[in-house]
GROMACS .gro file of C-alpha atoms in nm:
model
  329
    1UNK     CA    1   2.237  -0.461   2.742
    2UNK     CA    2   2.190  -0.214   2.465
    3UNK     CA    3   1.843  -0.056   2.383
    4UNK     CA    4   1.727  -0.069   2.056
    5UNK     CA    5   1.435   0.198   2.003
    6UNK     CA    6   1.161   0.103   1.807
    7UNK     CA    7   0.935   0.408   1.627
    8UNK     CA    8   0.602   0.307   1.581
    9UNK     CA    9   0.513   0.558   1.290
   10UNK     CA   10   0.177   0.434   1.212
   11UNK     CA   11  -0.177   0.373   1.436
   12UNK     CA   12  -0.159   0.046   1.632
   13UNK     CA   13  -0.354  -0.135   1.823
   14UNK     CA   14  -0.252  -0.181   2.178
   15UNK     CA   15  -0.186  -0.516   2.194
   16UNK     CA   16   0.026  -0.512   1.855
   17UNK     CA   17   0.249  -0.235   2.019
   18UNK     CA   18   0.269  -0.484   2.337
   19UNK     CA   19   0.376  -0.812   2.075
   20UNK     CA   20   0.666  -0.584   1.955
   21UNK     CA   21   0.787  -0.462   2.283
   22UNK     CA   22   0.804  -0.801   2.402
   23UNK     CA   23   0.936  -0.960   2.071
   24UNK     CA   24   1.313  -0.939   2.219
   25UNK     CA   25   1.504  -0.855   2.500
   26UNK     CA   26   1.633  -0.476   2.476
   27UNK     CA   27   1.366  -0.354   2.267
   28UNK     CA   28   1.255   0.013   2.330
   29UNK     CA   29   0.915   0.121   2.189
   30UNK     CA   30   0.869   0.477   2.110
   31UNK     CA   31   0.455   0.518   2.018
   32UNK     CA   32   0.244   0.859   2.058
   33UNK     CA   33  -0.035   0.778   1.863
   34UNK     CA   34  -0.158   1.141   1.929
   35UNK     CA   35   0.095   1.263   1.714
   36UNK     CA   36   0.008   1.022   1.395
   37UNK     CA   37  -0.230   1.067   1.142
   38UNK     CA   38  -0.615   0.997   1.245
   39UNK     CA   39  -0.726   0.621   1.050
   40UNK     CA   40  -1.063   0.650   0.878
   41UNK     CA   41  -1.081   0.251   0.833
   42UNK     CA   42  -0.911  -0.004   1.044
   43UNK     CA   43  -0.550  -0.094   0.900
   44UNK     CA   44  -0.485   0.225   0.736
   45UNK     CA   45  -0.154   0.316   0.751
   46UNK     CA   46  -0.241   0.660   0.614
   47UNK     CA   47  -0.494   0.819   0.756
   48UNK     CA   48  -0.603   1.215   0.759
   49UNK     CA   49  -0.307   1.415   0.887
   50UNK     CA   50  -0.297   1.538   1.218
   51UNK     CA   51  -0.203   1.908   1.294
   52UNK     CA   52   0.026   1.979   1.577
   53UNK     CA   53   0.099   2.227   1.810
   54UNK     CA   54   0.442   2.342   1.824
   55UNK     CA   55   0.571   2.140   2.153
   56UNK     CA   56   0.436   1.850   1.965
   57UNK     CA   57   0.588   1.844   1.666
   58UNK     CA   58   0.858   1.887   1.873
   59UNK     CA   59   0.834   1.559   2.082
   60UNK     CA   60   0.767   1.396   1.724
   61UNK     CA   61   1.131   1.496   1.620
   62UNK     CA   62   1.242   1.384   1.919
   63UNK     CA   63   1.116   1.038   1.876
   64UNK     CA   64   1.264   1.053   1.522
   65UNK     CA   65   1.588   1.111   1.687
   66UNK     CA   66   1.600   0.846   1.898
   67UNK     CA   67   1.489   0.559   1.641
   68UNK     CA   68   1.731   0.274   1.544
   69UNK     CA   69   1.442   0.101   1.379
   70UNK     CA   70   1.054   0.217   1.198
   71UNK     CA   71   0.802   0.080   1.208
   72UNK     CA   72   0.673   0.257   0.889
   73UNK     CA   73   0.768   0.595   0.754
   74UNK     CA   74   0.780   0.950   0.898
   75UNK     CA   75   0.431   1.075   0.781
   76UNK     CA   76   0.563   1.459   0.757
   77UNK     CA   77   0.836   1.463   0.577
   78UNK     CA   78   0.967   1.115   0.449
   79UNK     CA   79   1.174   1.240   0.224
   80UNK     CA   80   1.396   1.414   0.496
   81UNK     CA   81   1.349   1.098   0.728
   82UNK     CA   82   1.752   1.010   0.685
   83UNK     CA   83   1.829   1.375   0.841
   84UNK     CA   84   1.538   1.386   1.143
   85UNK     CA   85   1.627   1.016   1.227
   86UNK     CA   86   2.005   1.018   1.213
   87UNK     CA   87   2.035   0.691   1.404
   88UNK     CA   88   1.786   0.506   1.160
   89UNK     CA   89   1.911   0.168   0.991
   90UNK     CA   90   1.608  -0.011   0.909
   91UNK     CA   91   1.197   0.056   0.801
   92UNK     CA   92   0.967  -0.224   0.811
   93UNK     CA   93   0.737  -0.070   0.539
   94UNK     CA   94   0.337  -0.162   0.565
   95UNK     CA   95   0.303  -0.239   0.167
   96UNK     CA   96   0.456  -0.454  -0.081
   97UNK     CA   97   0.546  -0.210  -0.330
   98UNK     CA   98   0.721   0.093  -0.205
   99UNK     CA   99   0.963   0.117  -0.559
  100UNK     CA  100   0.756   0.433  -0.660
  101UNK     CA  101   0.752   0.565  -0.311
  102UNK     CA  102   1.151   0.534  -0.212
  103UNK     CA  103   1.242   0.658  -0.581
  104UNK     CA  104   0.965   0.950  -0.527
  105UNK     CA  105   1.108   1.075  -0.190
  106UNK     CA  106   1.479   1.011  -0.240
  107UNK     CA  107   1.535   0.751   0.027
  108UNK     CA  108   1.637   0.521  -0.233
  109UNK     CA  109   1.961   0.723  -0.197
  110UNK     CA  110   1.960   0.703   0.200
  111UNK     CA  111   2.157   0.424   0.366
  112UNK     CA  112   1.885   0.295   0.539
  113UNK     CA  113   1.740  -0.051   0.482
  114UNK     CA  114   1.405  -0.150   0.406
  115UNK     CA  115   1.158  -0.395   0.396
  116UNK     CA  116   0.829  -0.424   0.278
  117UNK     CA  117   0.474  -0.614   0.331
  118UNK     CA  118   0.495  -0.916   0.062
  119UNK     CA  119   0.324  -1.131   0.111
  120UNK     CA  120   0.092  -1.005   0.376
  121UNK     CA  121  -0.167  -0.907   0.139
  122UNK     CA  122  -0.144  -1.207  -0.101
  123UNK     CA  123  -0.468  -1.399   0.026
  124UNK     CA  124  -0.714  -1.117  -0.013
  125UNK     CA  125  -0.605  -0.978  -0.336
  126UNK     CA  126  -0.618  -1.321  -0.456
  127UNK     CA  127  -0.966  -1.329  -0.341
  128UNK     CA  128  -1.047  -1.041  -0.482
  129UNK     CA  129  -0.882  -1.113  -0.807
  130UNK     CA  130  -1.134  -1.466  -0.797
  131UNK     CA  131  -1.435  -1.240  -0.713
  132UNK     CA  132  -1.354  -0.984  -1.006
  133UNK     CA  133  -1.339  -1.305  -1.243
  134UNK     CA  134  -1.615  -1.481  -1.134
  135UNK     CA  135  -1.787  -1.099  -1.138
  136UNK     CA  136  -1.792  -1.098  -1.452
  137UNK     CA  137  -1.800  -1.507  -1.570
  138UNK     CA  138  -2.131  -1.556  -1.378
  139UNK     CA  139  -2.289  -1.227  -1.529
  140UNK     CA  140  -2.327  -1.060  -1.184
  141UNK     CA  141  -2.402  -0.718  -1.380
  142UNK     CA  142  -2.657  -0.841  -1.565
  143UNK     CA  143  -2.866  -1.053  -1.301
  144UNK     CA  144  -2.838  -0.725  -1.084
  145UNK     CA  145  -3.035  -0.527  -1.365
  146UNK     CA  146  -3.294  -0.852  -1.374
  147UNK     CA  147  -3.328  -0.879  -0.974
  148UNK     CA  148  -3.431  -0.463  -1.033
  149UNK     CA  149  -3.683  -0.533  -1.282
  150UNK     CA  150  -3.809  -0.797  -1.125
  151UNK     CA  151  -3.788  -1.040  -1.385
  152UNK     CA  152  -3.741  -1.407  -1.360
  153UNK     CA  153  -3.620  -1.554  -1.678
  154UNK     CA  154  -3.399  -1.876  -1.677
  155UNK     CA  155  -3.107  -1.845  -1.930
  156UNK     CA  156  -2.768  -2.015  -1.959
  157UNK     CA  157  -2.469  -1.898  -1.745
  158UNK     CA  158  -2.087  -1.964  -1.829
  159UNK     CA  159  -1.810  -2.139  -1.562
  160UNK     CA  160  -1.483  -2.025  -1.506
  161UNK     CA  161  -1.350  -2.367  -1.438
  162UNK     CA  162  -1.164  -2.464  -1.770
  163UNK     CA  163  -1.089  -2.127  -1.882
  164UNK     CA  164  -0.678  -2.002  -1.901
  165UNK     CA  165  -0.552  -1.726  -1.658
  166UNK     CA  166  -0.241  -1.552  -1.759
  167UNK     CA  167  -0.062  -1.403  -1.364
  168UNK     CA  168   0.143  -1.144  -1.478
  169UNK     CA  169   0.412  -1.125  -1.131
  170UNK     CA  170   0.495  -1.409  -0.982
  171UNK     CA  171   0.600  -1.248  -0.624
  172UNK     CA  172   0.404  -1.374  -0.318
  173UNK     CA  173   0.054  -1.247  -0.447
  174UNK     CA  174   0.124  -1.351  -0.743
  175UNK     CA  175   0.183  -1.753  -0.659
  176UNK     CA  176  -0.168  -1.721  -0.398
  177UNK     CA  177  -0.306  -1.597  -0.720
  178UNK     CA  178  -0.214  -1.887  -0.986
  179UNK     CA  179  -0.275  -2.141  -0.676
  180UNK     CA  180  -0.609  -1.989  -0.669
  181UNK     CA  181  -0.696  -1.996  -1.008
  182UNK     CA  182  -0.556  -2.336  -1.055
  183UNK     CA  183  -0.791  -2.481  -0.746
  184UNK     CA  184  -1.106  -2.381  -0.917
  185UNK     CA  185  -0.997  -2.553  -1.218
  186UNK     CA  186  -0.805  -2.268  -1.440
  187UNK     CA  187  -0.520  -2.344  -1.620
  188UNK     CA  188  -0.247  -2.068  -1.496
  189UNK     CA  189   0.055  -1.952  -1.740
  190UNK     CA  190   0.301  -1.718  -1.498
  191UNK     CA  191   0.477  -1.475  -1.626
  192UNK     CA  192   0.761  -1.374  -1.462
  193UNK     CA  193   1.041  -1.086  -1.447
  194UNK     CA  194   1.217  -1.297  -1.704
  195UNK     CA  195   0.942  -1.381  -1.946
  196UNK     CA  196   0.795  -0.998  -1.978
  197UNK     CA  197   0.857  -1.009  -2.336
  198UNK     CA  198   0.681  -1.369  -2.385
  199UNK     CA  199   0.407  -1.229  -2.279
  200UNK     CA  200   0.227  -1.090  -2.594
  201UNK     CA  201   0.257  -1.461  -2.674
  202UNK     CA  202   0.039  -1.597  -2.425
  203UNK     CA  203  -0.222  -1.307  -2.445
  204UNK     CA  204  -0.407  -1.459  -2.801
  205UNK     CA  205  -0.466  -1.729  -2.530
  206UNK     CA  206  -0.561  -1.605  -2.217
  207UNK     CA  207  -0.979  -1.528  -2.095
  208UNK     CA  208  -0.865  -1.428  -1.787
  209UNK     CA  209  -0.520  -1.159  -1.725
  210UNK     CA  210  -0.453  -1.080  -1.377
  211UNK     CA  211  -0.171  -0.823  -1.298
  212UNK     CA  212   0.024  -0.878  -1.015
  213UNK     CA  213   0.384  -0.715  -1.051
  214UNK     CA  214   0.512  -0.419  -0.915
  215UNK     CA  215   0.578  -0.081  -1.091
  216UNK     CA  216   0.891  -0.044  -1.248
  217UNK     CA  217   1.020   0.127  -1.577
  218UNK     CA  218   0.999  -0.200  -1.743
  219UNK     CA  219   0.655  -0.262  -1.621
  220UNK     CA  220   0.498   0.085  -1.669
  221UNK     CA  221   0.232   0.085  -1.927
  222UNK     CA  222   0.315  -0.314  -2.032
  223UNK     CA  223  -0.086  -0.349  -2.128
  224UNK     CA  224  -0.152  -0.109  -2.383
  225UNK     CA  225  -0.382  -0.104  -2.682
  226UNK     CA  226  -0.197  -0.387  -2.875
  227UNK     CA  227  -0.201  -0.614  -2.563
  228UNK     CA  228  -0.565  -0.547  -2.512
  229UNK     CA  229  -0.655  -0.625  -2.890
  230UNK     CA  230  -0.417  -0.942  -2.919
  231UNK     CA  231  -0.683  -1.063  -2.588
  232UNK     CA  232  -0.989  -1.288  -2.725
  233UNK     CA  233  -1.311  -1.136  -2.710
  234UNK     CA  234  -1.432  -1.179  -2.390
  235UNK     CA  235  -1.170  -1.160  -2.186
  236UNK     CA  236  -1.164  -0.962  -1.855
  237UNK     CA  237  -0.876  -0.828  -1.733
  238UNK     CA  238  -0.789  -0.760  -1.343
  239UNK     CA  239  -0.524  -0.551  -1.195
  240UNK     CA  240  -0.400  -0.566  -0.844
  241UNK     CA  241  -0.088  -0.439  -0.945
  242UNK     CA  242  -0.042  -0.052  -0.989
  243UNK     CA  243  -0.268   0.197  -1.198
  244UNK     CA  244  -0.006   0.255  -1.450
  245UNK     CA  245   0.091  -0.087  -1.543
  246UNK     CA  246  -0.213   0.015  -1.759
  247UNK     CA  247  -0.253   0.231  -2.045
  248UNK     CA  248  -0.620   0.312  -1.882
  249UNK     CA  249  -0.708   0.488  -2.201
  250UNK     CA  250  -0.670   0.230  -2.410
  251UNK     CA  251  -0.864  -0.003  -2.164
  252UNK     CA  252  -1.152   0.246  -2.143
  253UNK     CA  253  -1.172   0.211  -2.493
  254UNK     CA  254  -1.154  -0.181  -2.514
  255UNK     CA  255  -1.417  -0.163  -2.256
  256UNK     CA  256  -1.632   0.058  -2.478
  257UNK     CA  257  -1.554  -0.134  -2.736
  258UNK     CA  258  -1.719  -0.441  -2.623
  259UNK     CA  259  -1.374  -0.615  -2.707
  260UNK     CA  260  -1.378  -0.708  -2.338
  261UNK     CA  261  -1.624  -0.896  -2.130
  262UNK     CA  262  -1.468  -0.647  -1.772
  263UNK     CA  263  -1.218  -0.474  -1.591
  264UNK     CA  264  -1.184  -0.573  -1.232
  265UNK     CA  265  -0.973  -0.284  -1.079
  266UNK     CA  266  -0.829  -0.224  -0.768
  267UNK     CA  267  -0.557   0.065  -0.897
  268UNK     CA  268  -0.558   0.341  -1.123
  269UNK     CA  269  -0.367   0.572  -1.299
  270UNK     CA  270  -0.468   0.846  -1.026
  271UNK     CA  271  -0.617   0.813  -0.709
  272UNK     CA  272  -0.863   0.876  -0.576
  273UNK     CA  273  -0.998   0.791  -0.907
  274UNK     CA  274  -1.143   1.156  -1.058
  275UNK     CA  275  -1.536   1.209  -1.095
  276UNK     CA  276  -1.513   1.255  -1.428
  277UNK     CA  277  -1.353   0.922  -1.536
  278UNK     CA  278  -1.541   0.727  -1.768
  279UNK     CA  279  -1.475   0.443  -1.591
  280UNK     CA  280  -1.699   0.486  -1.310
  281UNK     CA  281  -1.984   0.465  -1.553
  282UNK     CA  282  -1.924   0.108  -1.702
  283UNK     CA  283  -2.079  -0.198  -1.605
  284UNK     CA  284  -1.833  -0.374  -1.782
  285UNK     CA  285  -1.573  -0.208  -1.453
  286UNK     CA  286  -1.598  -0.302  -1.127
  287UNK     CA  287  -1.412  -0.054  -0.948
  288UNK     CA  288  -1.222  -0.125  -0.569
  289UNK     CA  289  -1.087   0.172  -0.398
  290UNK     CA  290  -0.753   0.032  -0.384
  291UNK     CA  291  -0.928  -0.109  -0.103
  292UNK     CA  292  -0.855  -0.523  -0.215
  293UNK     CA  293  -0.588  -0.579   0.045
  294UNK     CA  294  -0.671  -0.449   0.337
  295UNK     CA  295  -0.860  -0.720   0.582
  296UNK     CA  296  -0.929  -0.682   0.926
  297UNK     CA  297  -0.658  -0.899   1.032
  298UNK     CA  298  -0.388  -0.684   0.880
  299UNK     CA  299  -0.250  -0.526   1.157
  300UNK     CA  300  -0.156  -0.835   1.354
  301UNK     CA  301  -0.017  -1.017   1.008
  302UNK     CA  302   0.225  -0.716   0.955
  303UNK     CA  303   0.288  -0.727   1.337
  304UNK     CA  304   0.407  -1.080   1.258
  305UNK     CA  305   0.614  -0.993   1.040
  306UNK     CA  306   0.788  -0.710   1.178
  307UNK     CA  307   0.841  -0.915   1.483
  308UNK     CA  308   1.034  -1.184   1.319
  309UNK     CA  309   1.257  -0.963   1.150
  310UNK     CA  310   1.335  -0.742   1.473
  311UNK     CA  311   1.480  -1.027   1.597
  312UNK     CA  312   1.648  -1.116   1.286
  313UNK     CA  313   1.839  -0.746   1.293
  314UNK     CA  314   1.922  -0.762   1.673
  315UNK     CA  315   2.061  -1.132   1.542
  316UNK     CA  316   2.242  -0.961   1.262
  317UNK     CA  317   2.053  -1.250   1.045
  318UNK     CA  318   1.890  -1.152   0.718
  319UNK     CA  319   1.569  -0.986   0.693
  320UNK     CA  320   1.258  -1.107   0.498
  321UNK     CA  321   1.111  -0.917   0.221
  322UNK     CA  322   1.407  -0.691   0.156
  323UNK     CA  323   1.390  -0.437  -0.082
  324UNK     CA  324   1.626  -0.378  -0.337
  325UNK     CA  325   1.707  -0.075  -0.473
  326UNK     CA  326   1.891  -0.208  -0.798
  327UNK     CA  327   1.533  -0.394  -0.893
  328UNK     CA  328   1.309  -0.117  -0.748
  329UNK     CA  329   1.123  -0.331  -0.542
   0.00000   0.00000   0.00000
């Protein structure tokens, strides 16, 4: 029986690598996790580069050489990854949007196929988006400042319950978010790929905007300083999308402003997000170190995953969560 050699280009745990050796018969698993990156969290797939000696940055070529199949991307030089891994047909990618990343490094252009995380992550960005919400509906900022000063004071609190949340992406996250929402007695308007341009309609409407679609030319800065003023006062906005789906100037200013009740973010424009951003500063931001998604139980989820759709490409059957280079994610 042919081999099929599995890179494991990423830190994982021991009994994750053992899941994917035995996932199907034939299946080599190449993983020196002395040659990867060093995590500084559990499930991070990027961790602080490691530097290595000579003979082995020579094994790591090696291993590149032999894959048929990634498990994630080469950390040195991704953008060479078709020529170091000339046997290569297929990355299983650890995040949902990798548009910006496969456009950035070329790969786009490669032959290989890809697939990414969708889906994986939708539960606890949907929490988070909840949290952020409820953040701001239940004035946690303010009963902070009265718990400081020691001051008990009884005073009247909103709900979120009745209030309309406008899901801007209706991928995987994007459904866990409306379904959410709608539990805890929202009512959700999606917006979809093919209702972008509705959606200055629905914002005179919506308290609550959550951002949820992946960055693409026709998504970069869509919420820009007429989207934010044709939002009520009050509303709070939350992105678990990308930083630049936001024109953050324009939201810093809204914030300012007093236009909007918060900002629950989880992305920025740049990251890590600089010192000297204003945003840091507001307690009408909570700020998330692009941080929302990753859970303890990541690892094993993606592990899932990748195992289902090993055995889908040794089957020749399709894969799940393709990515598609014509729609950029």
């Amino acid at each position: 029986m042919a081999h099929t050699a599995v890179l494991i280009a990423t830190y994982l745990e021991p009994e994750h690598v053992g899941r994917i050796a035995d996932a199907a018969p034939g299946v080599e698993v190449l993983y020196e996790p002395e040659l990867l990156p060093v995590p500084r969290y559990r499930c991070d797939h990027t961790g602080t580069p490691r530097p290595l000696s000579a003979a082995q940055g020579q094994r790591w070529e090696r291993l590149l050489a032999r894959a048929d199949v990634s498990f994630d991307f080469d950390w040195q030089d991704p953008a060479r990854l078709a020529q170091r891994a000339p046997r290569l047909r297929w990355v299983q990618a650890t995040s949902a949007g990798i548009g910006g990343f496969v456009q950035r490094t070329g790969l786009e252009r490669s032959d290989i196929t890809f697939t990414t995380a969708a889906g994986i992550h939708a539960v606890p960005l949907a929490e988070f988006a909840v949290a952020g919400a409820l953040y701001f509906v239940k004035g946690i900022p303010e009963l902070r400042r009265r718990q400081a000063a020691r001051s008990w004071e009884r005073y009247t609190t909103a709900q979120l319950a009745g209030r309309t949340v406008t899901v801007v992406g209706l991928g995987g996250m994007g459904r866990q978010v409306a379904r959410s929402f709608e539990a805890l007695g929202c009512t959700v308007a999606g917006v979809g790929r093919d209702r972008v341009a509705a959606l200055d309609d629905l914002l005179p409407a919506t308290d609550v905007l959550v951002l949820c679609c992946p960055l693409t030319p026709e998504t970069e800065g869509l919420i820009g300083a007429k989207q934010l003023e044709l939002l009520p006062e009050g509303a709070i906005l939350v992105n678990i999308s990308r930083g630049p789906v936001v024109d953050e100037p324009a939201l810093v200013e809204a914030l300012t402003g007093g236009r909007l009740a918060g900002a629950a973010l989880d992305v920025f424009a740049a990251e890590p997000l600089p010192a000297a951003s204003p945003l840091w500063d507001l307690d009408s931001v909570l700020v998330s170190p692009h941080s929302a998604s990753t859970v303890a139980t990541e690892n094993a989820a993606i592990t899932g995953l990748f195992c289902d759709n090993l055995r889908r490409h040794l089957a020749g059957e399709p894969l799940r969560n393709l990515y598609h280079r014509d729609r950029g994610y």
